[in-house]
Each structure stands twice: as C-alpha cells, then as structure tokens.
C-alpha positions as CSV (number, residue, x, y, z in Angstrom):
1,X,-133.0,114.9,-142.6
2,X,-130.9,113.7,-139.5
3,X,-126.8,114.0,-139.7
4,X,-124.2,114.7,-137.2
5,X,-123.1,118.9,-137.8
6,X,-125.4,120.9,-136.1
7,X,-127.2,120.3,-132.7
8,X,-131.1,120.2,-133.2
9,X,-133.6,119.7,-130.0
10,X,-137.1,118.7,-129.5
11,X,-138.6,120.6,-126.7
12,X,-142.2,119.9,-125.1
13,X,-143.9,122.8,-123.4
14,X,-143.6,122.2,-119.5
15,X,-145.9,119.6,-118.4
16,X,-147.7,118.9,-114.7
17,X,-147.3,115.4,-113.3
18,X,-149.9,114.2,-110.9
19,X,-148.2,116.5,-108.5
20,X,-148.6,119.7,-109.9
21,X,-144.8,120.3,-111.0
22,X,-143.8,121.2,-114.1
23,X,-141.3,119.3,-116.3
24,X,-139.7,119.6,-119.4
25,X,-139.3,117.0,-122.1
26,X,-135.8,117.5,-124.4
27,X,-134.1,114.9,-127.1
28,X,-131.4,116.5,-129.2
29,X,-130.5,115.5,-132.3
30,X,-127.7,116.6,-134.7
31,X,-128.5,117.8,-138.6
32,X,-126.6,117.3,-141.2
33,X,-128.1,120.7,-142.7
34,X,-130.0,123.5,-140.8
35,X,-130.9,124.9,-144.5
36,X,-133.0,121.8,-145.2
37,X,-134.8,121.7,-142.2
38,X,-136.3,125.2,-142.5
39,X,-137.5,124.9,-146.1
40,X,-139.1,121.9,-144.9
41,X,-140.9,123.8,-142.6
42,X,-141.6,126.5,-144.6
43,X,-143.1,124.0,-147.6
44,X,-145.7,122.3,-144.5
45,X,-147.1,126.0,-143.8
46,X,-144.4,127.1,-141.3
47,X,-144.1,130.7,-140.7
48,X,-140.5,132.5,-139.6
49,X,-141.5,134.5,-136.6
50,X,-139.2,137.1,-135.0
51,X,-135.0,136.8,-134.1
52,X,-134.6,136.5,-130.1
53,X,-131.3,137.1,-128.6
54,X,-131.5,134.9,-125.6
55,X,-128.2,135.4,-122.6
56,X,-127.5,132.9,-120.3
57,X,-125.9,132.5,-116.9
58,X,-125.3,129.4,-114.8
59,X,-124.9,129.4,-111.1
60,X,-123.0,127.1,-109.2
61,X,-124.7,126.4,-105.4
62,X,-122.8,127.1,-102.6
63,X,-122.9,123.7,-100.7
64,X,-123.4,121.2,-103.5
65,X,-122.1,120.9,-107.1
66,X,-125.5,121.1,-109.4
67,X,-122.9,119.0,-112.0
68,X,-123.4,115.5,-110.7
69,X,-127.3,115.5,-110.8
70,X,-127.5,117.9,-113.6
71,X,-129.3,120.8,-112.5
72,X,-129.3,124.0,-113.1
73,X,-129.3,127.6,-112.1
74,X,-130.1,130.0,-114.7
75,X,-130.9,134.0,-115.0
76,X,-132.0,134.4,-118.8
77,X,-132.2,137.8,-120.7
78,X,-134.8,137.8,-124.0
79,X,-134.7,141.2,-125.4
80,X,-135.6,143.0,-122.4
81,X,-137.7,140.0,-120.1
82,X,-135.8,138.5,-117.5
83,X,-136.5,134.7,-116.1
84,X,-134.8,132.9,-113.5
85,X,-135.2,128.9,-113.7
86,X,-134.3,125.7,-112.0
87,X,-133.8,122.9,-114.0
88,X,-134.2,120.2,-111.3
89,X,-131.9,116.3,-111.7
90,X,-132.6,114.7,-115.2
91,X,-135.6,111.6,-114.8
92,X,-135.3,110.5,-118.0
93,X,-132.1,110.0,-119.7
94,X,-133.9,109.3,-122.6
95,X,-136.1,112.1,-123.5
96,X,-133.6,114.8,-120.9
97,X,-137.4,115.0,-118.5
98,X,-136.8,117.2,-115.6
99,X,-138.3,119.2,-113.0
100,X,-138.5,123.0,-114.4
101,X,-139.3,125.8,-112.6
102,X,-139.2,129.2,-114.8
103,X,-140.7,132.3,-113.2
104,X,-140.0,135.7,-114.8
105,X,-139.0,139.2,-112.9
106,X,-138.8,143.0,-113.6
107,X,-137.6,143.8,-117.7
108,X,-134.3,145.3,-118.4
109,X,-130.8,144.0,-118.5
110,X,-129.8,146.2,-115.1
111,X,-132.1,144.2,-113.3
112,X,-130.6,140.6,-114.5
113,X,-127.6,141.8,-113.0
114,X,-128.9,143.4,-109.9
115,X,-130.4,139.5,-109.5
116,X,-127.0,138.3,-110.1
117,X,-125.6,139.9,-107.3
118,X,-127.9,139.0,-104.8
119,X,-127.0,135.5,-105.8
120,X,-123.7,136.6,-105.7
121,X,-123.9,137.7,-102.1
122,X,-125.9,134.6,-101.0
123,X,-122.7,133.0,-102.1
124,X,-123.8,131.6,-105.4
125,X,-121.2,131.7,-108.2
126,X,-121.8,132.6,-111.8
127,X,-119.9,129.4,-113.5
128,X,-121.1,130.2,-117.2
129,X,-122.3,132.7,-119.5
130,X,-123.6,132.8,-123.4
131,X,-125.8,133.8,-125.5
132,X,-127.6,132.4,-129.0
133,X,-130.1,133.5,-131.3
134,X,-133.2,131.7,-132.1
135,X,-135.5,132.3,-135.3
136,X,-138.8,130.8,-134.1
137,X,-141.0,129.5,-137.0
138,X,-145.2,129.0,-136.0
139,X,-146.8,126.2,-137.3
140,X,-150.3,124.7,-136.1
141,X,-151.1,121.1,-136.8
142,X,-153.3,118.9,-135.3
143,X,-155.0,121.6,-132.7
144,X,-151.8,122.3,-131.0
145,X,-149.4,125.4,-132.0
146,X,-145.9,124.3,-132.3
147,X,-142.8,126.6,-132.5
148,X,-139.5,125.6,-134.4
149,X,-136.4,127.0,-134.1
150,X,-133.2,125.5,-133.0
151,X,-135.5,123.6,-131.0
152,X,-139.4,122.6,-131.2
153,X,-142.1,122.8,-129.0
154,X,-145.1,120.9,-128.8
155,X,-147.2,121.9,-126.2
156,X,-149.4,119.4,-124.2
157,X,-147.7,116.4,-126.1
158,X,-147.0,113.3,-124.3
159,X,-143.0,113.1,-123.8
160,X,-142.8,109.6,-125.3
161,X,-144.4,110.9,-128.5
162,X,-142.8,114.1,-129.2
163,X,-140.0,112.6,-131.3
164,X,-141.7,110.6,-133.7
165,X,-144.9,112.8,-134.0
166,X,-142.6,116.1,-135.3
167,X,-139.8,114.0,-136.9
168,X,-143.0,111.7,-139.4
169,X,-144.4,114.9,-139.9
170,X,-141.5,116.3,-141.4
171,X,-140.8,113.0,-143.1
172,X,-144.5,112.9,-144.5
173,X,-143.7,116.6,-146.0
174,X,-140.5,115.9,-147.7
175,X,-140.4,116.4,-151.5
C-alpha cells in the first residue's frame, strides 16, 4: 500500500495526559496511490462522508519564532466554523505528539478575519495561508468510529498503536 507520491497521515483524536491537556498523536506516511487506498476502505465497509474545504493561516509570535520548537498558531475556516489552535513543541519525534489546544469561535468567514486582525494588532503576523479539501470516509471497527481521509483518526487509541492497528487492518483487507 505504502510508496513515496502522495503524503498520507495517521491522526489520533486529542488525548488527556495525567494532566488534563490534550495532545495529538500524527505519523505521516507517503502512498504510492491515493486510488488504492480508498477502495480499500470502501471494500472493509468504509463509507465516503461529505467534501470539507478546510483554510488555514499560520501566525508568527511577536517575541519568539514558533519555527525552532515547532508550534503553531492557526485560525481555521471549515465551511462556515471557525477554530483557533495551538499546536504546542513536538514530544515525540516519532509519532509528531504535541500539546493541542483547539477551541472554536463565532461561524462565518468575516469573523476569521476580524480574529485575524486582533492578532494582527497584538502584533502577531500571518506567515502562511492555504487551503485543502478532505473527503472523510466513516468506518467503525472494534467499538471505536474512525474517520479516513487524507488522514485517519482513531479516537481514544494509544499513540504507540495507532500505526500498526489501521495500517494491519488495511493489510488484513487487501484482496
């Protein structure tokens, strides 16, 4: 299934460590063909959900560069929601863990900008902006919902299994 043309990404759910903070589990890995992947899905009893248009912009701080311990300030537009999130310094090369904090804030795309400016005027500086689509597909298996798209998530799995638990699925499915 794996190549080296197209980015692919497991994604846990947030978890809570010990301390009540929520982190997010992420391992990338490249496909040789995104084609192959979905009708995999699809044969195991994936369903295609909706298209989401997701835009993104990055914020620089204004008295220290988020760039050498990775983090992140982002304002992200789905549709109409609005979320702000920090994505704290990366804890686990490995598996991309981290610190997230994602709380979302009034709909509509007038109001994503009206956030932007306050950060503008608190002197933080928009450094990046995109946007992607994602076709999530629902799929429940072992008592847990999972949702595949360019990524996966696996709620409430354990960040050391999250790879090999949706990768031997696949694998077990393949005809």
């Amino acid at each position: 299934i794996l190549g080296n043309t197209w980015p692919y990404c497991v994604t846990t759910e947030p978890f809570t460590n010990s301390r009540s903070m929520p982190y997010e589990v992420e391992l990338k890995f490249p496909l040789a063909d995104p084609t192959d992947i979905l009708a995999k899905l699809e044969r195991i009893g994936a369903k295609r959900g909706e298209t989401v248009n997701q835009c993104d912009t990055y914020f620089a701080h204004p008295s220290r560069d988020f760039g050498q311990p990775d983090e992140a300030l982002r304002i992200r537009r789905v549709g109409e929601k609005n979320y702000i999130t920090y994505k704290g310094p990366v804890v686990d090369s490995h598996t991309k863990t981290r610190h997230e904090i994602e709380l979302p804030f009034a709909n509509g795309p007038e109001t994503a900008d009206q956030l932007g400016e306050m950060l503008d005027a608190l002197s933080f500086r928009p450094v990046r902006s995109g946007s992607k689509q994602r076709t999530l597909f629902h799929l429940t298996w072992q008592d847990r919902a999972i949702e595949f798209g360019e990524s996966i998530r696996l709620p409430g799995v354990p960040r050391h299994n999250t790879a090999p638990v949706s990768y031997t699925h696949l694998r077990a499915h393949e005809t």
